[in-house]
Structure formats: structure tokens, C-alpha cells
Coordinates of C-alpha atoms in Angstrom, one line a residue:
M1 CA -119.2 25.4 235.1
S2 CA -115.4 25.7 234.6
T3 CA -114.1 28.7 232.7
S4 CA -111.3 26.7 231.3
K5 CA -112.0 25.3 227.8
T6 CA -110.1 22.7 225.8
I7 CA -109.8 23.3 222.1
K8 CA -111.2 20.2 220.3
S9 CA -112.1 21.7 216.9
A10 CA -111.0 24.7 214.9
L11 CA -112.1 26.7 211.9
I12 CA -109.1 28.1 210.0
S13 CA -109.5 30.4 207.0
V14 CA -106.9 33.1 206.5
F15 CA -105.6 35.4 203.8
H16 CA -102.1 35.6 205.3
K17 CA -100.6 32.2 205.9
D18 CA -97.1 33.2 207.0
G19 CA -96.5 31.7 210.5
L20 CA -99.6 29.5 210.3
E21 CA -97.8 26.2 209.9
P22 CA -96.5 25.8 213.5
I23 CA -100.1 26.4 214.8
V24 CA -101.6 23.8 212.4
Q25 CA -98.9 21.3 213.4
K26 CA -99.5 21.9 217.1
L27 CA -103.3 21.5 216.6
N28 CA -102.8 18.3 214.8
K29 CA -100.6 16.9 217.6
L30 CA -103.4 17.8 220.1
N31 CA -105.8 15.8 217.9
V32 CA -107.9 19.0 217.1
T33 CA -110.4 18.5 214.3
I34 CA -109.7 21.2 211.7
Y35 CA -112.2 22.7 209.3
S36 CA -111.1 25.0 206.5
T37 CA -111.9 26.6 203.1
G38 CA -110.2 27.4 199.8
G39 CA -106.6 28.3 199.8
T40 CA -106.2 27.6 203.5
E41 CA -107.6 24.1 203.1
K42 CA -105.1 23.4 200.3
F43 CA -102.3 24.8 202.5
I44 CA -103.2 22.5 205.4
K45 CA -103.5 19.4 203.1
E46 CA -100.1 20.1 201.6
L47 CA -98.7 19.9 205.2
G48 CA -100.0 16.3 205.2
I49 CA -102.6 17.1 207.9
D50 CA -106.2 16.0 207.8
V51 CA -108.7 18.9 207.2
I52 CA -112.5 18.9 206.7
P53 CA -113.8 21.2 204.0
V54 CA -116.5 23.6 205.3
E55 CA -118.7 22.4 202.5
D56 CA -119.0 19.1 204.3
I57 CA -120.7 21.0 207.2
T58 CA -122.9 23.2 205.1
S59 CA -123.6 20.9 202.1
Y60 CA -123.0 24.0 200.0
P61 CA -120.0 24.8 197.8
S62 CA -118.2 28.1 197.8
I63 CA -120.4 30.3 195.5
L64 CA -120.4 33.6 193.8
G65 CA -116.7 33.6 193.1
G66 CA -115.8 32.9 196.7
R67 CA -118.0 35.7 198.1
V68 CA -120.0 33.2 200.1
K69 CA -118.2 30.3 201.8
T70 CA -118.8 30.3 205.5
L71 CA -122.0 32.4 205.8
H72 CA -124.2 29.5 207.0
P73 CA -126.1 28.6 210.2
K74 CA -124.1 25.4 210.7
V75 CA -120.9 27.5 210.8
F76 CA -122.1 30.3 212.9
G77 CA -124.1 28.0 215.1
G78 CA -120.9 26.1 215.8
I79 CA -119.3 29.3 216.9
L80 CA -122.1 31.2 218.7
N81 CA -123.7 28.3 220.7
R82 CA -123.6 28.7 224.5
Q83 CA -122.3 25.5 225.9
D84 CA -124.0 26.1 229.3
H85 CA -127.3 26.8 227.7
K86 CA -129.7 23.8 227.5
G87 CA -131.6 25.1 224.5
D88 CA -128.4 25.8 222.6
V89 CA -127.1 22.3 223.4
A90 CA -130.4 20.7 222.2
E91 CA -130.5 22.6 218.9
M92 CA -126.8 21.7 218.2
K93 CA -127.8 18.1 218.4
E94 CA -131.1 18.5 216.5
Y95 CA -129.5 20.2 213.5
N96 CA -126.2 18.3 213.7
I97 CA -124.1 21.4 214.1
P98 CA -120.4 20.7 214.9
Q99 CA -118.9 22.6 217.9
L100 CA -116.1 25.1 216.9
D101 CA -113.9 26.0 219.8
L102 CA -111.3 27.9 217.9
V103 CA -111.6 30.4 215.0
I104 CA -108.5 31.5 213.2
V105 CA -109.6 34.0 210.6
D106 CA -108.0 37.2 209.3
L107 CA -109.3 39.9 207.0
Y108 CA -108.6 40.8 203.3
P109 CA -106.0 43.6 203.1
F110 CA -108.4 46.5 202.4
E111 CA -106.1 49.4 203.5
K112 CA -103.1 48.0 201.5
T113 CA -105.3 47.6 198.4
V114 CA -106.5 51.2 198.7
A115 CA -102.9 52.4 199.3
S116 CA -101.7 50.5 196.2
G117 CA -103.9 52.7 193.9
A118 CA -106.0 49.8 192.8
S119 CA -109.3 50.2 191.0
E120 CA -112.5 50.6 192.9
E121 CA -113.6 47.2 191.7
E122 CA -110.5 45.6 193.3
I123 CA -110.9 47.7 196.4
V124 CA -114.6 46.6 196.9
E125 CA -113.6 43.0 196.5
K126 CA -111.3 43.4 199.4
I127 CA -114.1 44.3 201.8
D128 CA -114.3 41.2 203.9
I129 CA -117.8 39.9 204.7
G130 CA -117.4 36.3 205.9
G131 CA -114.1 37.0 207.7
I132 CA -115.3 39.9 209.8
S133 CA -118.6 38.1 210.6
L134 CA -116.7 35.1 211.9
I135 CA -114.4 37.3 213.9
R136 CA -117.2 39.2 215.5
A137 CA -119.2 36.0 216.2
S138 CA -116.4 34.1 217.9
A139 CA -115.2 37.2 219.8
K140 CA -118.8 37.8 221.1
N141 CA -118.9 34.2 222.3
F142 CA -115.5 34.4 224.1
K143 CA -116.8 32.4 227.0
D144 CA -116.7 29.3 224.8
T145 CA -114.7 30.2 221.7
F146 CA -111.1 31.4 221.2
T147 CA -110.5 33.9 218.4
V148 CA -107.3 34.6 216.5
S149 CA -107.9 37.4 214.1
S150 CA -104.5 38.5 212.8
M151 CA -101.2 36.9 211.9
E152 CA -99.6 39.3 214.4
Q153 CA -101.2 37.1 217.1
Y154 CA -99.9 33.8 215.9
D155 CA -96.8 33.7 218.1
D156 CA -98.8 34.6 221.3
F157 CA -101.5 32.0 220.5
L158 CA -98.9 29.3 219.8
E159 CA -97.4 29.9 223.2
I160 CA -100.8 29.6 224.8
L161 CA -101.6 26.5 222.8
S162 CA -98.3 24.9 223.8
E163 CA -98.2 25.8 227.5
G164 CA -101.9 24.9 228.0
K165 CA -101.8 21.8 225.8
G166 CA -104.9 23.0 224.1
E167 CA -106.6 24.4 227.2
T168 CA -107.4 28.1 227.4
S169 CA -108.6 30.4 230.2
M170 CA -111.4 32.9 230.3
K171 CA -108.9 35.7 230.7
Q172 CA -107.0 34.6 227.6
R173 CA -110.1 34.2 225.5
K174 CA -111.4 37.6 226.6
K175 CA -108.1 39.3 225.8
F176 CA -108.1 37.9 222.3
A177 CA -111.7 38.9 221.9
S178 CA -110.7 42.5 222.7
K179 CA -108.0 42.3 220.1
S180 CA -110.6 41.1 217.6
F181 CA -113.0 43.9 218.2
N182 CA -110.1 46.3 217.8
I183 CA -109.3 44.8 214.4
S184 CA -112.9 44.7 213.2
S185 CA -113.6 48.3 214.3
H186 CA -110.4 49.6 212.7
Y187 CA -111.3 47.7 209.5
D188 CA -114.8 49.2 209.4
T189 CA -113.5 52.7 210.0
A190 CA -111.1 52.4 207.1
I191 CA -113.9 51.3 204.8
F192 CA -116.2 54.1 205.8
N193 CA -113.4 56.7 205.4
Y194 CA -112.8 55.4 201.9
F195 CA -116.4 55.7 200.9
N196 CA -117.3 58.9 202.7
E197 CA -117.4 62.0 200.6
D198 CA -119.9 64.3 202.1
E199 CA -120.9 63.2 205.6
V200 CA -119.4 65.5 208.3
V201 CA -118.3 62.6 210.5
F202 CA -115.0 62.1 212.4
K203 CA -113.9 58.5 212.4
A204 CA -110.3 57.6 213.1
S205 CA -108.5 54.5 214.2
E206 CA -104.8 54.0 214.8
T207 CA -103.6 50.5 215.9
T208 CA -99.9 51.3 216.1
S209 CA -98.9 53.0 219.4
K210 CA -95.9 53.8 221.4
V211 CA -95.7 54.5 225.2
L212 CA -93.6 57.6 225.8
R213 CA -91.4 58.3 228.8
Y214 CA -94.0 60.9 229.8
G215 CA -96.1 63.7 228.4
E216 CA -95.2 67.4 228.4
N217 CA -94.2 67.1 232.0
P218 CA -92.9 64.1 234.0
H219 CA -96.2 63.8 236.0
Q220 CA -98.2 63.3 232.8
K221 CA -98.5 60.0 230.9
G222 CA -97.8 60.2 227.2
Y223 CA -98.5 58.1 224.1
F224 CA -97.9 58.4 220.4
F225 CA -100.4 56.7 218.0
G226 CA -98.9 56.3 214.6
D227 CA -96.1 54.6 212.7
L228 CA -92.9 56.5 213.2
N229 CA -91.0 53.9 211.3
A230 CA -92.9 54.9 208.2
M231 CA -91.6 58.5 208.6
F232 CA -88.1 58.1 209.9
D233 CA -85.2 55.7 210.1
K234 CA -83.8 56.3 213.6
L235 CA -80.0 55.9 213.5
H236 CA -79.0 56.9 216.9
G237 CA -80.0 58.3 220.3
K238 CA -82.4 58.0 223.1
E239 CA -86.1 57.4 222.9
L240 CA -88.1 60.3 221.6
S241 CA -90.2 62.2 224.1
Y242 CA -93.7 63.9 223.8
N243 CA -92.0 67.3 223.4
N244 CA -89.5 66.0 220.9
L245 CA -92.3 64.7 218.7
L246 CA -94.1 68.1 218.8
D247 CA -90.9 69.8 217.7
I248 CA -90.2 67.2 215.1
D249 CA -93.7 67.6 213.7
A250 CA -93.2 71.4 213.5
A251 CA -89.8 71.0 211.9
V252 CA -91.0 68.6 209.2
N253 CA -94.0 70.7 208.3
L254 CA -91.9 73.8 208.1
M255 CA -89.2 72.2 206.0
N256 CA -91.8 70.7 203.6
E257 CA -92.1 74.2 202.3
F258 CA -88.5 74.1 201.1
I259 CA -88.2 70.6 199.5
G260 CA -86.1 70.7 196.4
E261 CA -84.8 74.2 197.1
D262 CA -81.2 75.3 197.9
P263 CA -79.6 74.0 201.1
T264 CA -81.9 75.1 203.9
F265 CA -81.5 74.6 207.6
A266 CA -83.8 75.3 210.5
V267 CA -83.4 75.2 214.3
L268 CA -86.6 74.9 216.3
K269 CA -87.5 75.3 219.9
H270 CA -91.0 74.9 221.4
N271 CA -92.5 74.3 217.9
N272 CA -91.1 77.6 216.5
A273 CA -88.2 78.3 214.3
C274 CA -85.6 80.2 216.3
G275 CA -83.1 80.0 213.4
F276 CA -83.6 79.6 209.7
A277 CA -81.4 80.1 206.6
Q278 CA -81.0 79.1 203.0
R279 CA -77.5 79.2 201.5
N280 CA -75.3 77.6 198.8
S281 CA -74.0 75.0 201.2
T282 CA -75.6 73.0 204.1
K283 CA -72.8 74.1 206.4
Q284 CA -73.4 77.8 205.7
A285 CA -77.1 77.4 206.0
Y286 CA -76.6 75.8 209.4
L287 CA -74.2 78.5 210.6
D288 CA -76.5 81.3 209.6
A289 CA -79.6 79.6 211.0
L290 CA -77.8 79.1 214.3
A291 CA -76.8 82.8 214.3
G292 CA -80.5 83.8 214.4
D293 CA -80.7 82.8 218.0
P294 CA -77.8 80.7 219.4
V295 CA -79.3 80.9 222.9
S296 CA -82.6 79.3 222.1
A297 CA -80.9 76.7 219.9
F298 CA -79.6 75.0 223.0
G299 CA -81.5 71.8 223.4
G300 CA -83.4 72.4 220.1
V301 CA -84.4 70.3 217.1
L302 CA -82.4 70.7 213.9
I303 CA -83.6 69.9 210.4
S304 CA -82.0 70.1 206.9
N305 CA -83.5 69.6 203.5
R306 CA -80.1 68.2 202.2
E307 CA -77.7 65.6 203.2
I308 CA -75.6 66.5 206.3
D309 CA -71.9 66.3 205.4
A310 CA -68.8 66.0 207.5
E311 CA -68.2 69.8 207.7
T312 CA -71.7 70.5 208.8
A313 CA -71.7 67.7 211.3
A314 CA -68.5 69.1 212.9
E315 CA -70.3 72.4 213.5
I316 CA -73.5 70.8 214.8
H317 CA -71.4 68.6 217.2
Q318 CA -70.4 71.8 219.1
L319 CA -74.1 72.4 220.0
F320 CA -76.2 70.6 222.5
C321 CA -79.3 69.6 220.5
E322 CA -81.9 67.0 221.1
V323 CA -82.7 65.8 217.5
V324 CA -81.1 66.2 214.1
I325 CA -83.3 65.4 211.0
A326 CA -82.0 65.1 207.4
P327 CA -82.8 63.1 204.2
S328 CA -79.3 61.5 204.6
Y329 CA -75.9 61.8 206.3
S330 CA -72.4 61.1 205.0
D331 CA -70.6 58.3 206.8
E332 CA -68.1 60.8 208.4
A333 CA -71.0 63.0 209.5
L334 CA -72.7 60.1 211.3
K335 CA -69.5 59.1 213.0
T336 CA -69.2 62.7 214.4
L337 CA -72.8 63.1 215.4
K338 CA -73.0 59.8 217.1
G339 CA -70.3 61.2 219.5
K340 CA -73.2 62.2 221.8
K341 CA -74.9 59.1 223.0
N342 CA -78.3 60.7 223.6
R343 CA -78.5 62.8 220.4
V344 CA -81.3 61.5 218.2
L345 CA -80.4 61.2 214.5
L346 CA -83.3 60.7 212.1
I347 CA -83.4 60.1 208.4
Q348 CA -86.7 61.6 207.1
K349 CA -88.5 59.4 204.5
S350 CA -90.8 60.6 201.8
T351 CA -94.2 60.2 203.5
E352 CA -97.5 61.9 203.0
L353 CA -98.7 63.7 206.1
P354 CA -102.3 63.9 207.3
I355 CA -104.5 66.5 205.5
Q356 CA -106.3 67.4 208.7
N357 CA -105.3 68.7 212.1
V358 CA -107.0 67.2 215.1
R359 CA -106.9 68.3 218.7
T360 CA -109.0 67.9 221.9
A361 CA -111.1 70.9 223.0
L362 CA -113.6 71.0 225.9
N363 CA -115.5 67.7 225.8
G364 CA -114.8 67.0 222.2
L365 CA -112.5 67.5 219.2
L366 CA -111.6 70.3 216.9
V367 CA -110.9 69.1 213.3
Q368 CA -109.8 71.3 210.5
D369 CA -108.2 71.1 207.1
K370 CA -104.4 71.5 207.3
D371 CA -103.1 75.0 206.2
S372 CA -101.8 73.7 202.9
K373 CA -101.8 77.1 201.1
T374 CA -98.4 78.6 200.6
D375 CA -98.2 82.3 199.5
T376 CA -96.8 82.6 196.0
L377 CA -95.6 85.4 193.7
E378 CA -98.7 85.0 191.6
G379 CA -101.0 85.5 194.5
L380 CA -99.6 88.8 195.7
T381 CA -101.5 92.1 195.4
Y382 CA -99.3 95.2 195.2
V383 CA -101.0 97.9 197.3
T384 CA -98.4 100.6 197.6
S385 CA -96.9 103.1 195.2
K386 CA -93.5 101.6 195.7
K387 CA -93.1 98.0 194.5
P388 CA -90.8 95.5 196.2
S389 CA -87.5 94.8 194.4
E390 CA -86.9 91.3 193.1
A391 CA -84.6 90.5 196.1
E392 CA -87.2 91.9 198.5
L393 CA -89.9 89.7 196.9
K394 CA -87.8 86.6 197.5
D395 CA -87.3 87.6 201.1
L396 CA -91.0 88.4 201.5
L397 CA -92.1 85.0 200.3
F398 CA -89.3 83.4 202.4
A399 CA -90.6 85.2 205.5
S400 CA -94.2 84.3 204.7
K401 CA -93.3 80.6 204.7
I402 CA -91.7 80.8 208.1
C403 CA -94.5 83.0 209.5
K404 CA -97.1 80.4 208.4
H405 CA -95.4 77.9 210.7
T406 CA -94.8 80.2 213.7
K407 CA -97.2 80.5 216.7
S408 CA -99.7 83.5 216.5
N409 CA -99.5 86.4 217.0
T410 CA -96.3 86.5 215.1
I411 CA -94.0 88.9 213.2
V412 CA -91.0 87.6 211.2
F413 CA -88.0 89.5 209.9
T414 CA -85.8 88.1 207.1
K415 CA -83.1 89.4 204.9
N416 CA -81.1 87.6 202.2
N417 CA -82.9 84.3 202.9
Q418 CA -82.1 84.3 206.7
L419 CA -84.4 84.6 209.6
L420 CA -83.2 87.6 211.6
A421 CA -85.8 87.4 214.4
S422 CA -89.4 86.7 215.1
G423 CA -92.0 87.6 217.7
T424 CA -94.0 84.5 218.6
G425 CA -97.2 83.7 220.4
Q426 CA -97.9 87.2 221.6
T427 CA -101.3 88.6 222.6
S428 CA -100.9 91.6 220.4
R429 CA -99.2 92.2 217.1
V430 CA -97.4 95.2 218.5
D431 CA -95.9 93.0 221.2
A432 CA -94.8 90.5 218.6
L433 CA -93.2 93.2 216.6
N434 CA -91.4 94.7 219.5
Q435 CA -90.2 91.3 220.6
A436 CA -88.8 90.6 217.2
I437 CA -87.0 94.0 217.1
E438 CA -85.5 93.4 220.5
K439 CA -84.3 89.9 219.6
A440 CA -82.7 91.2 216.3
K441 CA -80.8 93.8 218.3
N442 CA -79.7 91.4 220.9
F443 CA -78.1 89.1 218.3
G444 CA -76.5 92.0 216.4
F445 CA -78.6 92.0 213.3
D446 CA -79.1 95.2 211.2
L447 CA -82.7 95.4 210.2
N448 CA -82.1 98.1 207.6
G449 CA -83.2 96.6 204.3
A450 CA -84.9 93.7 206.0
V451 CA -88.5 92.6 205.2
M452 CA -91.4 91.9 207.6
A453 CA -94.1 89.2 207.5
S454 CA -97.3 89.1 209.6
D455 CA -99.5 86.1 210.0
A456 CA -102.7 88.4 210.1
F457 CA -103.7 91.9 209.1
F458 CA -102.7 95.1 210.9
P459 CA -105.7 96.6 212.6
F460 CA -103.9 99.9 212.8
P461 CA -100.9 101.5 211.1
D462 CA -98.8 101.4 214.3
C463 CA -97.0 98.2 213.3
V464 CA -95.8 99.5 209.9
E465 CA -94.7 102.7 211.6
I466 CA -92.7 100.8 214.3
A467 CA -91.2 98.6 211.6
D468 CA -90.2 101.5 209.4
K469 CA -88.3 103.2 212.3
A470 CA -86.5 99.9 212.9
G471 CA -85.3 99.8 209.3
I472 CA -87.8 97.5 207.6
K473 CA -88.3 98.4 203.9
S474 CA -91.0 96.0 202.7
V475 CA -94.0 94.2 204.3
I476 CA -96.1 91.1 203.4
Q477 CA -99.4 90.6 205.2
P478 CA -102.9 89.1 204.4
G479 CA -104.8 92.4 204.4
G480 CA -108.5 92.4 205.2
S481 CA -108.6 95.1 208.0
I482 CA -111.2 97.8 207.6
K483 CA -108.3 100.1 208.3
D484 CA -105.9 98.6 205.7
Q485 CA -105.8 102.0 203.9
L486 CA -104.2 103.6 206.9
S487 CA -101.3 101.2 206.8
I488 CA -101.0 101.7 203.0
D489 CA -101.1 105.4 203.4
Y490 CA -98.2 105.3 205.9
C491 CA -96.2 103.1 203.6
N492 CA -96.8 105.5 200.7
A493 CA -95.8 108.5 202.8
N494 CA -92.6 106.9 204.0
N495 CA -91.3 105.0 200.9
L496 CA -92.2 101.5 202.1
S497 CA -93.5 98.8 199.8
M498 CA -96.3 96.4 200.9
V499 CA -97.9 93.4 199.4
M500 CA -101.0 91.6 200.5
T501 CA -101.7 87.8 200.1
G502 CA -105.4 87.6 201.0
T503 CA -104.6 84.6 203.2
R504 CA -104.3 84.6 207.0
H505 CA -102.0 82.1 208.6
F506 CA -103.0 81.9 212.2
K507 CA -101.3 79.1 214.1
H508 CA -102.7 78.7 217.6

């Protein structure tokens, strides 16, 4: 039996009617019998095209406020019958079931309704029953039935319809069946995640994807699943890479700690801040952030919490950087920054980020709640005889925010709302500390009067001793070591202040 099928009849019942008219017109020209329901039926009639109400097939009206329209053996029989199966063919005749070669059905906008803040009653009414059943049925029977399950497929289907003059191939039907199961599974996942409150189950579905140039390295394939357009307006530059996206993610999460504060600028490299400063102007914030590590800044990602003006742009333009992110840019700034054709310029939109982190591990996934806790003044415990000054407290909390977003083990030094140096991703806290001290010296920073933040407790007092000798005067750390008192004793004996947060901020 030929795998080619000619569409002679169609069931059309859609929520979204934009783009449907050309398809209906083409089906009419091909003398396809059209069945429909409700609003779609009215839409087709208003085009002056003959349409048969589904009620004429089922001998039942739409009931229960429209909840039941197409759920009937004569509808599903017309979709699910196997045209090369003698028993099916006989039953179709016996029960006078019309053949349905094409099903154009989409789903109620469940996710949009949830996102709109609608009531539970409204949300529940947007759980499609008939639509998803029709889609699954016709996709299952792709050998005989063509399924169009989204308005996003209208253009492609119209092209197939026009080129084949109503004739479709097995390959085409199977491809659209695959699209249908993608849509139906995504829909069910969204519904489950809305209802789920206590089951420890991981279900995720992302239908928007982007093929990247490559992964971390050129020999690796890379993809991004998500909607970048919802997060950024891209104004200029080359396509974003896998590594760009990792750095951008780190930059956005770090700068979210400083939304609404004074002009703040960060320079990131390999997911860590190598420069960070908060000042009275965006230009000065950038210059002081760059001073933190002008070597690592080469090829980095820059982010600001304020509009980038012409003066700041002129300074940035002197640096080779991959990406610049800001809530806005002045016209003159854009003109300057667009001077490098590959430099990516992004406007960050106000978008909620995921509340969970997900990564592959072994033969499965690791899922955790995002580290959404930020250390605050109210949460500090003062454990030493000497208390930090008001200026030191500001620097301690400033350092803590940066430390939270830096790879473990990490030590961060700040002074006057500027990152002086950090030790990142080290296998011991002492190594991280020594790395930070060396970097500060290399870039000419005086650590006298600076403060230190640690992402986890000090197992021994050696770190506070080394920091003290480098000029550090105040320390912020989670605490929790069985030897905390040894670090406290050292601070008391050497006129250092220390506060504990009670919260560890490992970032592996």
C-alpha cells in the first residue's frame, strides 16, 4: 500500500486562528471536506467556506459549557482507523464513521494563563482535554493522518499542502507527529509542575532552543535551551557562545545582588568576578572594577546596574571584551561601543530567573534550590571583642555578596566598595587566601584596612593569622567549625574584628 496519502477531509478546531485563513482557503480549493466546532466553525463560515459541524457526526451538541465537544467514537474512529486494516474498514462502514485525514488542533494557553496570575478556576479551565486527545490520536495514527498541532506549524503545513496539492508523504506525517508529541508532553509537564507541591519529581520541558557555534571547546557540540529574547535585547555583535552564556549567567546572578544600589560595575572571567566596584558614577565604577585585575579583564564579560553613558563607553572601548550588559545605553555610548563589530551588546530585561539549579552528574541529574540567601546586617553574629566599624560592616557585606558568587574555595578582599583581589576555585582555603594576597600585591593594592570574606568556615586559625599579617582588619565568615574559638581567640589577641553569618556559600 502506498505511503502517500491525499487529504480529502479535515477536522479543524483551534484556539489560535491567526494564520489559519490561507490553510482553510487552500483546503477549500482542493475540495477537502471540513469539519469543525464552535468558534472555529464560525470563523470558517465567515470566510464563505462550507463547513460541517462536528455535531452532525456525533448527533450530540457541545455540552458542559464546551468541555465536551469532540470526545466521541465517531470523531476518534475517523482519526484512529487503520486504512489498511480490513476490520477497521468494515467497522467504519458499519457505524457510518467519516474518515478524517487531517487534524488541525491546538491547545488552550495553559502556561500563559498561569503566568498572567489568573485564578485557579481560570487556570483549570485552560487544561485542554479534547484538544490534547485529538492531537495524540492523530499523531499516533501518522501512517494515515496528518497532524498540525500549533499555529507555529501553519506556514510549513501550507507549503506542504500547496506543493503536494493535498498529497502528503509518510516522512512528512511522521515529522509532524513528532512535533505533536513534543507539544503534548510539554503541555502535560507544565500542568504537573503547576499542581505539584510535595512530590520529589524532576520534570522539565523547554521547547525553545538555539544551536551554538560549539560547546566549551570547538570539538564539542553546544546548545542553549531557553528564551534568550525574554532576558535580553541584543543590540550588536556576534552570536553568543557556550562560554559567553556561562559568563553572562554568572554576571547576571551577581549583579542581581546590587539592583537599585549606587552605580556598580563588574568584570567577569570564567564565571568569577575579576573586578568589581561601586561608586558615585558608572564611569568611576567601571574604572575601579577594571583596576582590580586589568589582565584578566581582557576578553571578559562586563555588566553594569546602571545605564552606560558616553564617558563610560569611551573607557570600555579601549578594552577588548566579549560582552557588555546594561539596563540601557545612551545613543552616544552605543555609537562608540558598536565600533567593534564582534562585541556583543545586551540590554538586560527584568526577568525572573529559575529558582533551581540543575546539572548533569554521573548517570543522572543534580537539582538544588538556588542560593537565594544574601547575608544581611541583621543576620550577623559579632563574635570578637572588637566590633567592625560602620564602614567595615558595609565592606564586609559587600565582600560577602561577591564571595557568594565566586567559585569555592574562595577568599575575597574588599575595601571602600571595591574588590581588591580574590582567590578562586582552590583546593584549600589557605591556597585561596595566598592567591588573593599575591594578586592584590601584583596590582598595587594596599590591604591595610581591607576586609576579608570566606565562603565557608576556617577549620584552623591559620587563615586569620595570614590575613592579619597582610593588613586585613575585619573578617566575615559562616562559622560552624569545631575550632571556631581558635580563630576568635586569634582575632581578640590581635585586635581584629570578626562576624559570622551562619550561612555557607559554597559554589562548585
